[in-house]
Amino acid sequence: MTATTHAAERAVPGPARKGAPGRDRYLDLLRTTALVRVVFYHLFGWAWLSVVFPSMGVMFALAGSLMARSLSRPALGVIRGRVRRLLPPMWVFGGLMVALMVYAGWRPSVTKVLLYLVPVGAPPYPDSLGSASGLLEQSWPDQAVGPLWYLRAYLWFVLLSPLLLRAFRRLPWPTLLAPLALTAVVGTGLVTVPGEPGLALTDFAVYGSCWMLGFAHQDGVLQKVPRYLLVSCATPVMAFGLWWAHGHLGPDGWDLNDIPLAQATWSLGACALLLAYSPSWQQLPGRFARFDRLITLSNNRAVTIYLWHNALIMATVPLIDALYNVPFIENRFDSLLTATYNVWMFLVVWPLIGLVVLAVGWIEDLAAGRRPRLWPDRARPVHRHGG
């Protein structure tokens, strides 16, 4: 397995949206698809998934759109609200991970622990922990905690969004494309910034255009571009990403997560197409309607699912390994169990995710100032007042 927003400002009219104000179910569908793809990627390790659907770029683009929408209100309050929603779920997850790593022998400094409280840098962890004969492989901290880089990147995008949005609204296209230029500098080895600052800068550069593409979606900039022109521009950008990846394949081949410039260009082009064709559904149409409750649940618990999914993937290992000790399986089906091991992991991880959603997902509600719900797979009822 492989181990991944808000100064007061005058509101700028957004795109003409269809229907009444409310959740955009198309965007909710994209977010759910991105989360599911992330779980598939970390479970099966298929490099080509990063090409089929650029989940991280989509998640940053959706977050940027919501951030631009929120910044019609005073920026300080919006930033405070976004940070408040992020941190409590992370404290619960980080507290457990730090406790487990300390129990296994890690001795972190105070500075390292503080990054689990406010992730201005990616929360650190030891490269190896435990013994080779333990329940989990020794790289388990990297697999469990490694995806928290996303929270560090998200936090910095949130903090810088008032300035980024102001720049975008004055100079839309230069601001949108500037992160690509930065990626060409810091993401290709042309200029190397060592350590955590370099990783943070690279992540900001790779996904910065996606974040500001969310601004463009919310402000209606994308809708002003004729679709044929947008497709004509996005397609060569994506083609360049694949061309660059072909000449700079990493240890996992076509895994764009290891190729910053390819990830940045491919994600930007794909997200531009996905958002340009956004139908702004108030309800899921046709066959998508059968997944309505699942999509509602995953959007209401997106932070919880992202935080815990990789640790839960690892938790499936000792559970499945216990089957080898069952005499009926040990004598007849041990080779079949080995051959289908990842399939069993896939089947087991989803109930575990469901249990974690029940156990700690409600913290997302408390962090957002809402009444907590254990299984929020339906929209909250709208209470109307009046005679």
mmCIF file of C-alpha atoms in Angstrom:
data_model
loop_
_atom_site.group_PDB
_atom_site.id
_atom_site.type_symbol
_atom_site.label_atom_id
_atom_site.label_comp_id
_atom_site.label_asym_id
_atom_site.label_seq_id
_atom_site.Cartn_x
_atom_site.Cartn_y
_atom_site.Cartn_z
ATOM 1 C CA MET A 1 0.000 0.000 0.000
ATOM 2 C CA THR A 2 1.082 3.553 -0.624
ATOM 3 C CA ALA A 3 0.498 6.206 1.819
ATOM 4 C CA THR A 4 -1.840 13.341 0.848
ATOM 5 C CA THR A 5 -10.375 30.451 3.653
ATOM 6 C CA HIS A 6 -11.038 34.399 4.304
ATOM 7 C CA ALA A 7 -10.190 40.599 4.907
ATOM 8 C CA ALA A 8 -13.594 41.987 4.486
ATOM 9 C CA GLU A 9 -14.298 42.488 0.830
ATOM 10 C CA ARG A 10 -17.160 43.589 -1.357
ATOM 11 C CA ALA A 11 -19.094 40.630 -2.678
ATOM 12 C CA VAL A 12 -18.666 40.073 -6.380
ATOM 13 C CA PRO A 13 -21.702 38.547 -8.074
ATOM 14 C CA GLY A 14 -21.280 34.852 -8.717
ATOM 15 C CA PRO A 15 -22.371 32.890 -11.747
ATOM 16 C CA ALA A 16 -25.984 32.647 -12.633
ATOM 17 C CA ARG A 17 -26.961 29.420 -10.878
ATOM 18 C CA LYS A 18 -29.968 27.328 -11.636
ATOM 19 C CA GLY A 19 -32.655 26.794 -9.040
ATOM 20 C CA ALA A 20 -32.980 27.998 -5.482
ATOM 21 C CA PRO A 21 -30.037 28.563 -3.189
ATOM 22 C CA GLY A 22 -28.782 25.421 -1.504
ATOM 23 C CA ARG A 23 -26.329 22.601 -1.921
ATOM 24 C CA ASP A 24 -25.072 21.934 -5.409
ATOM 25 C CA ARG A 25 -25.500 18.179 -5.719
ATOM 26 C CA TYR A 26 -23.180 17.986 -8.707
ATOM 27 C CA LEU A 27 -20.359 19.348 -6.573
ATOM 28 C CA ASP A 28 -21.358 16.949 -3.801
ATOM 29 C CA LEU A 29 -21.098 14.093 -6.301
ATOM 30 C CA LEU A 30 -17.613 15.221 -7.322
ATOM 31 C CA ARG A 31 -16.499 15.358 -3.694
ATOM 32 C CA THR A 32 -17.801 11.857 -2.991
ATOM 33 C CA THR A 33 -16.116 10.520 -6.125
ATOM 34 C CA ALA A 34 -12.851 12.124 -5.042
ATOM 35 C CA LEU A 35 -13.040 10.554 -1.567
ATOM 36 C CA VAL A 36 -13.844 7.105 -2.913
ATOM 37 C CA ARG A 37 -11.011 7.358 -5.424
ATOM 38 C CA VAL A 38 -8.587 8.309 -2.648
ATOM 39 C CA VAL A 39 -9.580 5.189 -0.692
ATOM 40 C CA PHE A 40 -9.141 3.017 -3.794
ATOM 41 C CA TYR A 41 -5.720 4.541 -4.455
ATOM 42 C CA HIS A 42 -4.414 4.005 -0.938
ATOM 43 C CA LEU A 43 -5.837 0.495 -0.809
ATOM 44 C CA PHE A 44 -4.810 -0.922 -4.175
ATOM 45 C CA GLY A 45 -1.939 1.447 -5.008
ATOM 46 C CA TRP A 46 -2.930 1.667 -8.674
ATOM 47 C CA ALA A 47 -0.873 4.511 -10.135
ATOM 48 C CA TRP A 48 -3.227 5.032 -13.077
ATOM 49 C CA LEU A 49 -5.990 6.187 -10.715
ATOM 50 C CA SER A 50 -4.169 9.514 -10.427
ATOM 51 C CA VAL A 51 -4.761 9.959 -14.165
ATOM 52 C CA VAL A 52 -8.315 8.629 -14.336
ATOM 53 C CA PHE A 53 -9.589 11.071 -11.697
ATOM 54 C CA PRO A 54 -7.376 13.756 -10.075
ATOM 55 C CA SER A 55 -9.005 13.586 -6.648
ATOM 56 C CA MET A 56 -6.786 16.033 -4.812
ATOM 57 C CA GLY A 57 -7.118 18.670 -7.514
ATOM 58 C CA VAL A 58 -10.904 18.251 -7.446
ATOM 59 C CA MET A 59 -11.010 18.557 -3.652
ATOM 60 C CA PHE A 60 -8.961 21.750 -3.709
ATOM 61 C CA ALA A 61 -11.053 23.211 -6.546
ATOM 62 C CA LEU A 62 -14.296 22.512 -4.671
ATOM 63 C CA ALA A 63 -12.865 23.993 -1.478
ATOM 64 C CA GLY A 64 -11.742 27.097 -3.375
ATOM 65 C CA SER A 65 -15.240 27.558 -4.794
ATOM 66 C CA LEU A 66 -16.815 27.323 -1.347
ATOM 67 C CA MET A 67 -14.195 29.686 0.032
ATOM 68 C CA ALA A 68 -14.930 32.332 -2.589
ATOM 69 C CA ARG A 69 -18.622 32.008 -1.817
ATOM 70 C CA SER A 70 -18.003 32.425 1.928
ATOM 71 C CA LEU A 71 -15.776 35.466 1.478
ATOM 72 C CA SER A 72 -18.796 37.593 0.684
ATOM 73 C CA ARG A 73 -18.801 37.837 4.494
ATOM 74 C CA PRO A 74 -16.052 39.395 6.674
ATOM 75 C CA ALA A 75 -12.879 37.440 6.025
ATOM 76 C CA LEU A 76 -11.695 37.048 9.614
ATOM 77 C CA GLY A 77 -14.912 35.328 10.624
ATOM 78 C CA VAL A 78 -14.794 33.056 7.589
ATOM 79 C CA ILE A 79 -11.208 32.011 8.331
ATOM 80 C CA ARG A 80 -12.059 31.385 11.958
ATOM 81 C CA GLY A 81 -15.033 29.251 10.939
ATOM 82 C CA ARG A 82 -13.024 27.192 8.452
ATOM 83 C CA VAL A 83 -10.210 26.577 10.941
ATOM 84 C CA ARG A 84 -12.701 25.697 13.683
ATOM 85 C CA ARG A 85 -14.298 23.088 11.435
ATOM 86 C CA LEU A 86 -10.934 21.564 10.552
ATOM 87 C CA LEU A 87 -9.098 21.341 13.847
ATOM 88 C CA PRO A 88 -11.310 19.390 16.312
ATOM 89 C CA PRO A 89 -11.654 16.317 14.050
ATOM 90 C CA MET A 90 -7.899 16.436 13.485
ATOM 91 C CA TRP A 91 -7.203 16.704 17.223
ATOM 92 C CA VAL A 92 -9.094 13.476 17.855
ATOM 93 C CA PHE A 93 -7.314 11.618 15.074
ATOM 94 C CA GLY A 94 -3.911 13.150 15.809
ATOM 95 C CA GLY A 95 -4.247 12.504 19.535
ATOM 96 C CA LEU A 96 -4.781 8.806 18.937
ATOM 97 C CA MET A 97 -1.966 8.551 16.377
ATOM 98 C CA VAL A 98 0.514 10.388 18.626
ATOM 99 C CA ALA A 99 -0.458 8.187 21.564
ATOM 100 C CA LEU A 100 0.065 5.029 19.510
ATOM 101 C CA MET A 101 3.405 6.227 18.171
ATOM 102 C CA VAL A 102 4.608 7.242 21.640
ATOM 103 C CA TYR A 103 3.507 3.866 22.969
ATOM 104 C CA ALA A 104 5.512 2.206 20.174
ATOM 105 C CA GLY A 105 8.643 4.147 21.124
ATOM 106 C CA TRP A 106 8.503 7.525 19.363
ATOM 107 C CA ARG A 107 9.743 10.451 21.458
ATOM 108 C CA PRO A 108 8.603 13.645 19.708
ATOM 109 C CA SER A 109 9.622 17.162 20.659
ATOM 110 C CA VAL A 110 7.044 19.706 21.773
ATOM 111 C CA THR A 111 7.309 21.439 18.385
ATOM 112 C CA LYS A 112 6.399 18.245 16.573
ATOM 113 C CA VAL A 113 3.374 17.657 18.784
ATOM 114 C CA LEU A 114 2.188 21.234 18.229
ATOM 115 C CA LEU A 115 1.902 20.544 14.503
ATOM 116 C CA TYR A 116 -0.843 18.051 15.373
ATOM 117 C CA LEU A 117 -2.722 20.904 17.044
ATOM 118 C CA VAL A 118 -2.285 23.522 14.303
ATOM 119 C CA PRO A 119 -0.914 21.979 11.069
ATOM 120 C CA VAL A 120 0.971 24.957 9.658
ATOM 121 C CA GLY A 121 3.454 22.254 8.675
ATOM 122 C CA ALA A 122 2.689 18.654 7.853
ATOM 123 C CA PRO A 123 2.461 16.711 11.150
ATOM 124 C CA PRO A 124 5.728 14.755 11.522
ATOM 125 C CA TYR A 125 6.159 11.057 12.255
ATOM 126 C CA PRO A 126 8.993 8.507 12.420
ATOM 127 C CA ASP A 127 9.927 6.696 9.228
ATOM 128 C CA SER A 128 9.871 3.336 10.951
ATOM 129 C CA LEU A 129 8.294 2.173 14.186
ATOM 130 C CA GLY A 130 7.718 -1.153 15.888
ATOM 131 C CA SER A 131 9.186 -4.503 14.943
ATOM 132 C CA ALA A 132 9.091 -6.602 11.819
ATOM 133 C CA SER A 133 7.067 -9.221 13.706
ATOM 134 C CA GLY A 134 4.403 -6.764 14.853
ATOM 135 C CA LEU A 135 0.774 -6.616 13.752
ATOM 136 C CA LEU A 136 1.524 -3.814 11.292
ATOM 137 C CA GLU A 137 4.450 -3.189 8.969
ATOM 138 C CA GLN A 138 7.036 -0.792 10.357
ATOM 139 C CA SER A 139 6.093 1.971 7.925
ATOM 140 C CA TRP A 140 2.605 2.295 9.448
ATOM 141 C CA PRO A 141 3.169 5.885 10.736
ATOM 142 C CA ASP A 142 3.836 7.080 7.178
ATOM 143 C CA GLN A 143 0.725 5.365 5.899
ATOM 144 C CA ALA A 144 -1.515 6.584 8.730
ATOM 145 C CA VAL A 145 -0.225 10.144 9.153
ATOM 146 C CA GLY A 146 1.253 10.847 5.714
ATOM 147 C CA PRO A 147 -2.084 11.948 4.161
ATOM 148 C CA LEU A 148 -2.263 14.824 6.671
ATOM 149 C CA TRP A 149 -0.209 16.919 4.240
ATOM 150 C CA TYR A 150 -3.587 17.793 2.712
ATOM 151 C CA LEU A 151 -4.699 19.517 5.909
ATOM 152 C CA ARG A 152 -1.533 21.606 5.978
ATOM 153 C CA ALA A 153 -2.063 22.654 2.369
ATOM 154 C CA TYR A 154 -5.759 23.357 2.982
ATOM 155 C CA LEU A 155 -4.984 25.480 6.039
ATOM 156 C CA TRP A 156 -2.542 27.679 4.101
ATOM 157 C CA PHE A 157 -4.989 28.099 1.232
ATOM 158 C CA VAL A 158 -7.628 29.167 3.758
ATOM 159 C CA LEU A 159 -5.330 31.680 5.444
ATOM 160 C CA LEU A 160 -4.160 33.186 2.155
ATOM 161 C CA SER A 161 -7.516 33.175 0.353
ATOM 162 C CA PRO A 162 -8.457 36.801 1.066
ATOM 163 C CA LEU A 163 -5.266 37.936 -0.696
ATOM 164 C CA LEU A 164 -5.556 35.306 -3.421
ATOM 165 C CA LEU A 165 -9.191 36.170 -4.121
ATOM 166 C CA ARG A 166 -8.420 39.885 -4.298
ATOM 167 C CA ALA A 167 -5.580 39.201 -6.739
ATOM 168 C CA PHE A 168 -7.773 36.861 -8.767
ATOM 169 C CA ARG A 169 -10.571 39.390 -9.115
ATOM 170 C CA ARG A 170 -8.136 42.064 -10.322
ATOM 171 C CA LEU A 171 -6.095 39.855 -12.671
ATOM 172 C CA PRO A 172 -8.013 36.583 -13.130
ATOM 173 C CA TRP A 173 -5.984 34.700 -15.702
ATOM 174 C CA PRO A 174 -2.451 35.667 -14.582
ATOM 175 C CA THR A 175 -3.377 34.775 -10.986
ATOM 176 C CA LEU A 176 -4.928 31.484 -12.071
ATOM 177 C CA LEU A 177 -1.876 30.427 -14.075
ATOM 178 C CA ALA A 178 0.842 31.769 -11.746
ATOM 179 C CA PRO A 179 0.976 28.546 -9.650
ATOM 180 C CA LEU A 180 1.777 26.577 -12.812
ATOM 181 C CA ALA A 181 4.796 28.798 -13.387
ATOM 182 C CA LEU A 182 5.815 28.293 -9.764
ATOM 183 C CA THR A 183 5.441 24.527 -10.186
ATOM 184 C CA ALA A 184 7.713 24.656 -13.214
ATOM 185 C CA VAL A 185 10.355 26.198 -10.972
ATOM 186 C CA VAL A 186 10.052 24.322 -7.658
ATOM 187 C CA GLY A 187 8.387 21.138 -8.883
ATOM 188 C CA THR A 188 10.921 20.173 -11.525
ATOM 189 C CA GLY A 189 14.171 20.541 -9.590
ATOM 190 C CA LEU A 190 15.088 23.797 -11.296
ATOM 191 C CA VAL A 191 15.075 25.392 -7.836
ATOM 192 C CA THR A 192 15.140 23.232 -4.726
ATOM 193 C CA VAL A 193 13.778 24.386 -1.384
ATOM 194 C CA PRO A 194 14.812 21.853 1.254
ATOM 195 C CA GLY A 195 12.740 20.329 4.032
ATOM 196 C CA GLU A 196 9.152 20.936 5.020
ATOM 197 C CA PRO A 197 9.060 24.497 3.556
ATOM 198 C CA GLY A 198 9.937 23.030 0.175
ATOM 199 C CA LEU A 199 7.216 20.385 0.413
ATOM 200 C CA ALA A 200 4.651 22.988 1.486
ATOM 201 C CA LEU A 201 5.653 25.340 -1.328
ATOM 202 C CA THR A 202 5.459 22.554 -3.898
ATOM 203 C CA ASP A 203 2.002 21.463 -2.738
ATOM 204 C CA PHE A 204 0.831 25.079 -2.810
ATOM 205 C CA ALA A 205 2.158 25.479 -6.344
ATOM 206 C CA VAL A 206 0.766 22.182 -7.657
ATOM 207 C CA TYR A 207 -2.769 22.748 -6.384
ATOM 208 C CA GLY A 208 -2.891 26.557 -6.315
ATOM 209 C CA SER A 209 -4.395 26.792 -9.793
ATOM 210 C CA CYS A 210 -7.096 24.274 -8.831
ATOM 211 C CA TRP A 211 -7.962 26.326 -5.744
ATOM 212 C CA MET A 212 -8.275 29.491 -7.814
ATOM 213 C CA LEU A 213 -10.189 27.593 -10.467
ATOM 214 C CA GLY A 214 -12.751 27.240 -7.705
ATOM 215 C CA PHE A 215 -12.751 31.046 -7.452
ATOM 216 C CA ALA A 216 -13.363 31.213 -11.211
ATOM 217 C CA HIS A 217 -16.258 28.788 -10.928
ATOM 218 C CA GLN A 218 -17.906 30.672 -8.080
ATOM 219 C CA ASP A 219 -17.444 34.112 -9.647
ATOM 220 C CA GLY A 220 -18.754 32.972 -13.033
ATOM 221 C CA VAL A 221 -15.481 33.490 -14.888
ATOM 222 C CA LEU A 222 -15.577 29.976 -16.348
ATOM 223 C CA GLN A 223 -19.135 30.459 -17.530
ATOM 224 C CA LYS A 224 -18.049 33.486 -19.551
ATOM 225 C CA VAL A 225 -15.583 31.396 -21.559
ATOM 226 C CA PRO A 226 -17.198 29.612 -24.527
ATOM 227 C CA ARG A 227 -17.052 25.889 -23.924
ATOM 228 C CA TYR A 228 -15.344 25.152 -27.210
ATOM 229 C CA LEU A 229 -12.586 27.604 -26.261
ATOM 230 C CA LEU A 230 -12.243 26.179 -22.765
ATOM 231 C CA VAL A 231 -12.006 22.637 -24.115
ATOM 232 C CA SER A 232 -9.508 23.807 -26.729
ATOM 233 C CA CYS A 233 -7.330 25.265 -23.958
ATOM 234 C CA ALA A 234 -7.764 22.533 -21.334
ATOM 235 C CA THR A 235 -7.015 19.650 -23.685
ATOM 236 C CA PRO A 236 -3.448 20.700 -24.642
ATOM 237 C CA VAL A 237 -2.722 21.541 -20.982
ATOM 238 C CA MET A 238 -3.720 17.998 -20.015
ATOM 239 C CA ALA A 239 -1.812 16.569 -22.963
ATOM 240 C CA PHE A 240 1.286 18.439 -21.823
ATOM 241 C CA GLY A 241 0.844 16.903 -18.372
ATOM 242 C CA LEU A 242 0.817 13.392 -19.812
ATOM 243 C CA TRP A 243 3.765 14.180 -22.085
ATOM 244 C CA TRP A 244 5.769 15.505 -19.152
ATOM 245 C CA ALA A 245 4.834 12.510 -17.007
ATOM 246 C CA HIS A 246 5.966 10.116 -19.746
ATOM 247 C CA GLY A 247 9.431 11.627 -19.664
ATOM 248 C CA HIS A 248 9.654 11.844 -15.858
ATOM 249 C CA LEU A 249 8.141 8.603 -14.576
ATOM 250 C CA GLY A 250 8.835 7.960 -10.911
ATOM 251 C CA PRO A 251 9.282 4.694 -9.002
ATOM 252 C CA ASP A 252 5.536 3.984 -9.323
ATOM 253 C CA GLY A 253 5.347 4.705 -13.043
ATOM 254 C CA TRP A 254 2.382 6.857 -14.035
ATOM 255 C CA ASP A 255 1.603 7.991 -10.514
ATOM 256 C CA LEU A 256 1.186 11.750 -11.003
ATOM 257 C CA ASN A 257 1.599 12.314 -7.265
ATOM 258 C CA ASP A 258 5.326 11.803 -7.835
ATOM 259 C CA ILE A 259 5.468 14.202 -10.825
ATOM 260 C CA PRO A 260 4.481 17.728 -9.656
ATOM 261 C CA LEU A 261 4.308 19.511 -13.015
ATOM 262 C CA ALA A 262 2.309 16.691 -14.578
ATOM 263 C CA GLN A 263 -0.033 16.628 -11.575
ATOM 264 C CA ALA A 264 -0.534 20.409 -11.723
ATOM 265 C CA THR A 265 -1.314 20.597 -15.442
ATOM 266 C CA TRP A 266 -3.424 17.443 -15.637
ATOM 267 C CA SER A 267 -5.445 18.412 -12.538
ATOM 268 C CA LEU A 268 -6.008 21.970 -13.769
ATOM 269 C CA GLY A 269 -7.283 20.846 -17.163
ATOM 270 C CA ALA A 270 -9.487 18.102 -15.757
ATOM 271 C CA CYS A 271 -10.981 20.334 -13.061
ATOM 272 C CA ALA A 272 -11.635 23.081 -15.607
ATOM 273 C CA LEU A 273 -13.679 20.658 -17.704
ATOM 274 C CA LEU A 274 -15.536 19.244 -14.699
ATOM 275 C CA LEU A 275 -16.471 22.702 -13.406
ATOM 276 C CA ALA A 276 -17.208 24.246 -16.793
ATOM 277 C CA TYR A 277 -19.820 21.576 -17.428
ATOM 278 C CA SER A 278 -21.230 21.881 -13.896
ATOM 279 C CA PRO A 279 -25.024 21.446 -14.195
ATOM 280 C CA SER A 280 -25.776 22.826 -10.691
ATOM 281 C CA TRP A 281 -28.181 20.090 -9.662
ATOM 282 C CA GLN A 282 -30.523 20.825 -6.797
ATOM 283 C CA GLN A 283 -31.348 17.094 -6.804
ATOM 284 C CA LEU A 284 -29.404 14.146 -8.158
ATOM 285 C CA PRO A 285 -30.905 13.048 -11.464
ATOM 286 C CA GLY A 286 -31.627 9.610 -12.858
ATOM 287 C CA ARG A 287 -29.430 6.768 -11.694
ATOM 288 C CA PHE A 288 -27.414 9.050 -9.440
ATOM 289 C CA ALA A 289 -30.495 9.490 -7.242
ATOM 290 C CA ARG A 290 -30.046 6.009 -5.784
ATOM 291 C CA PHE A 291 -26.783 7.187 -4.223
ATOM 292 C CA ASP A 292 -28.315 10.318 -2.698
ATOM 293 C CA ARG A 293 -28.002 9.219 0.939
ATOM 294 C CA LEU A 294 -24.459 7.916 0.471
ATOM 295 C CA ILE A 295 -23.395 11.187 -1.186
ATOM 296 C CA THR A 296 -25.051 13.215 1.578
ATOM 297 C CA LEU A 297 -23.298 11.147 4.245
ATOM 298 C CA SER A 298 -19.865 11.359 2.639
ATOM 299 C CA ASN A 299 -20.136 15.139 2.230
ATOM 300 C CA ASN A 300 -21.240 15.615 5.826
ATOM 301 C CA ARG A 301 -18.346 13.446 7.023
ATOM 302 C CA ALA A 302 -15.688 14.248 4.413
ATOM 303 C CA VAL A 303 -13.054 15.314 6.977
ATOM 304 C CA THR A 304 -13.595 12.211 9.099
ATOM 305 C CA ILE A 305 -13.398 9.862 6.114
ATOM 306 C CA TYR A 306 -10.241 11.485 4.790
ATOM 307 C CA LEU A 307 -8.512 11.566 8.176
ATOM 308 C CA TRP A 308 -9.189 7.968 9.108
ATOM 309 C CA HIS A 309 -9.362 6.017 5.863
ATOM 310 C CA ASN A 310 -5.689 5.084 5.534
ATOM 311 C CA ALA A 311 -5.320 4.038 9.168
ATOM 312 C CA LEU A 312 -8.440 1.897 8.767
ATOM 313 C CA ILE A 313 -7.013 0.296 5.630
ATOM 314 C CA MET A 314 -4.082 -0.834 7.760
ATOM 315 C CA ALA A 315 -6.452 -2.007 10.500
ATOM 316 C CA THR A 316 -7.916 -4.507 8.044
ATOM 317 C CA VAL A 317 -4.598 -6.390 7.919
ATOM 318 C CA PRO A 318 -4.626 -8.012 11.382
ATOM 319 C CA LEU A 319 -8.348 -8.716 11.003
ATOM 320 C CA ILE A 320 -7.853 -10.577 7.729
ATOM 321 C CA ASP A 321 -4.639 -12.244 8.939
ATOM 322 C CA ALA A 322 -6.670 -13.814 11.740
ATOM 323 C CA LEU A 323 -8.501 -15.846 9.085
ATOM 324 C CA TYR A 324 -5.301 -17.784 8.398
ATOM 325 C CA ASN A 325 -5.656 -19.279 11.877
ATOM 326 C CA VAL A 326 -9.117 -20.654 11.159
ATOM 327 C CA PRO A 327 -8.550 -24.395 10.529
ATOM 328 C CA PHE A 328 -11.030 -24.649 7.651
ATOM 329 C CA ILE A 329 -9.289 -21.815 5.787
ATOM 330 C CA GLU A 330 -5.763 -22.746 6.830
ATOM 331 C CA ASN A 331 -6.062 -26.250 5.407
ATOM 332 C CA ARG A 332 -7.943 -25.509 2.197
ATOM 333 C CA PHE A 333 -8.178 -21.861 1.213
ATOM 334 C CA ASP A 334 -5.060 -20.101 2.471
ATOM 335 C CA SER A 335 -3.685 -19.637 -1.067
ATOM 336 C CA LEU A 336 -7.040 -18.281 -2.268
ATOM 337 C CA LEU A 337 -7.138 -15.859 0.676
ATOM 338 C CA THR A 338 -3.646 -14.661 -0.224
ATOM 339 C CA ALA A 339 -4.567 -14.193 -3.881
ATOM 340 C CA THR A 340 -7.678 -12.141 -2.989
ATOM 341 C CA TYR A 341 -6.182 -10.294 -0.010
ATOM 342 C CA ASN A 342 -6.752 -6.770 -1.367
ATOM 343 C CA VAL A 343 -10.340 -7.624 -2.219
ATOM 344 C CA TRP A 344 -10.940 -8.621 1.402
ATOM 345 C CA MET A 345 -9.308 -5.398 2.539
ATOM 346 C CA PHE A 346 -11.710 -3.504 0.289
ATOM 347 C CA LEU A 347 -14.701 -5.333 1.744
ATOM 348 C CA VAL A 348 -13.623 -4.866 5.356
ATOM 349 C CA VAL A 349 -12.503 -1.220 5.255
ATOM 350 C CA TRP A 350 -15.941 0.224 4.468
ATOM 351 C CA PRO A 351 -17.644 -1.160 7.608
ATOM 352 C CA LEU A 352 -14.673 0.146 9.603
ATOM 353 C CA ILE A 353 -15.117 3.589 8.041
ATOM 354 C CA GLY A 354 -18.802 3.392 8.947
ATOM 355 C CA LEU A 355 -17.949 2.576 12.570
ATOM 356 C CA VAL A 356 -15.561 5.524 12.792
ATOM 357 C CA VAL A 357 -18.203 7.825 11.291
ATOM 358 C CA LEU A 358 -20.559 6.686 14.054
ATOM 359 C CA ALA A 359 -17.915 6.958 16.767
ATOM 360 C CA VAL A 360 -16.301 10.335 16.048
ATOM 361 C CA GLY A 361 -17.948 11.822 12.964
ATOM 362 C CA TRP A 362 -20.328 13.879 15.076
ATOM 363 C CA ILE A 363 -17.319 15.994 16.109
ATOM 364 C CA GLU A 364 -17.583 17.625 12.677
ATOM 365 C CA ASP A 365 -21.056 18.836 13.645
ATOM 366 C CA LEU A 366 -19.860 20.245 16.949
ATOM 367 C CA ALA A 367 -16.935 21.957 15.223
ATOM 368 C CA ALA A 368 -19.365 23.583 12.780
ATOM 369 C CA GLY A 369 -21.710 24.680 15.561
ATOM 370 C CA ARG A 370 -24.453 22.260 14.512
ATOM 371 C CA ARG A 371 -26.508 19.790 16.504
ATOM 372 C CA PRO A 372 -24.541 16.511 16.330
ATOM 373 C CA ARG A 373 -25.916 13.602 14.322
ATOM 374 C CA LEU A 374 -24.559 10.053 14.292
ATOM 375 C CA TRP A 375 -25.412 9.166 10.686
ATOM 376 C CA PRO A 376 -26.191 12.302 8.655
ATOM 377 C CA ASP A 377 -27.272 10.697 5.402
ATOM 378 C CA ARG A 378 -30.213 13.030 4.909
ATOM 379 C CA ALA A 379 -30.363 16.786 4.527
ATOM 380 C CA ARG A 380 -31.176 18.700 7.668
ATOM 381 C CA PRO A 381 -34.838 19.714 7.816
ATOM 382 C CA VAL A 382 -35.537 23.342 6.909
ATOM 383 C CA HIS A 383 -37.638 25.091 9.526
ATOM 384 C CA ARG A 384 -39.779 27.762 7.951
ATOM 385 C CA HIS A 385 -41.310 30.575 9.938
ATOM 386 C CA GLY A 386 -44.257 32.687 9.066
ATOM 387 C CA GLY A 387 -48.026 32.674 8.890
#
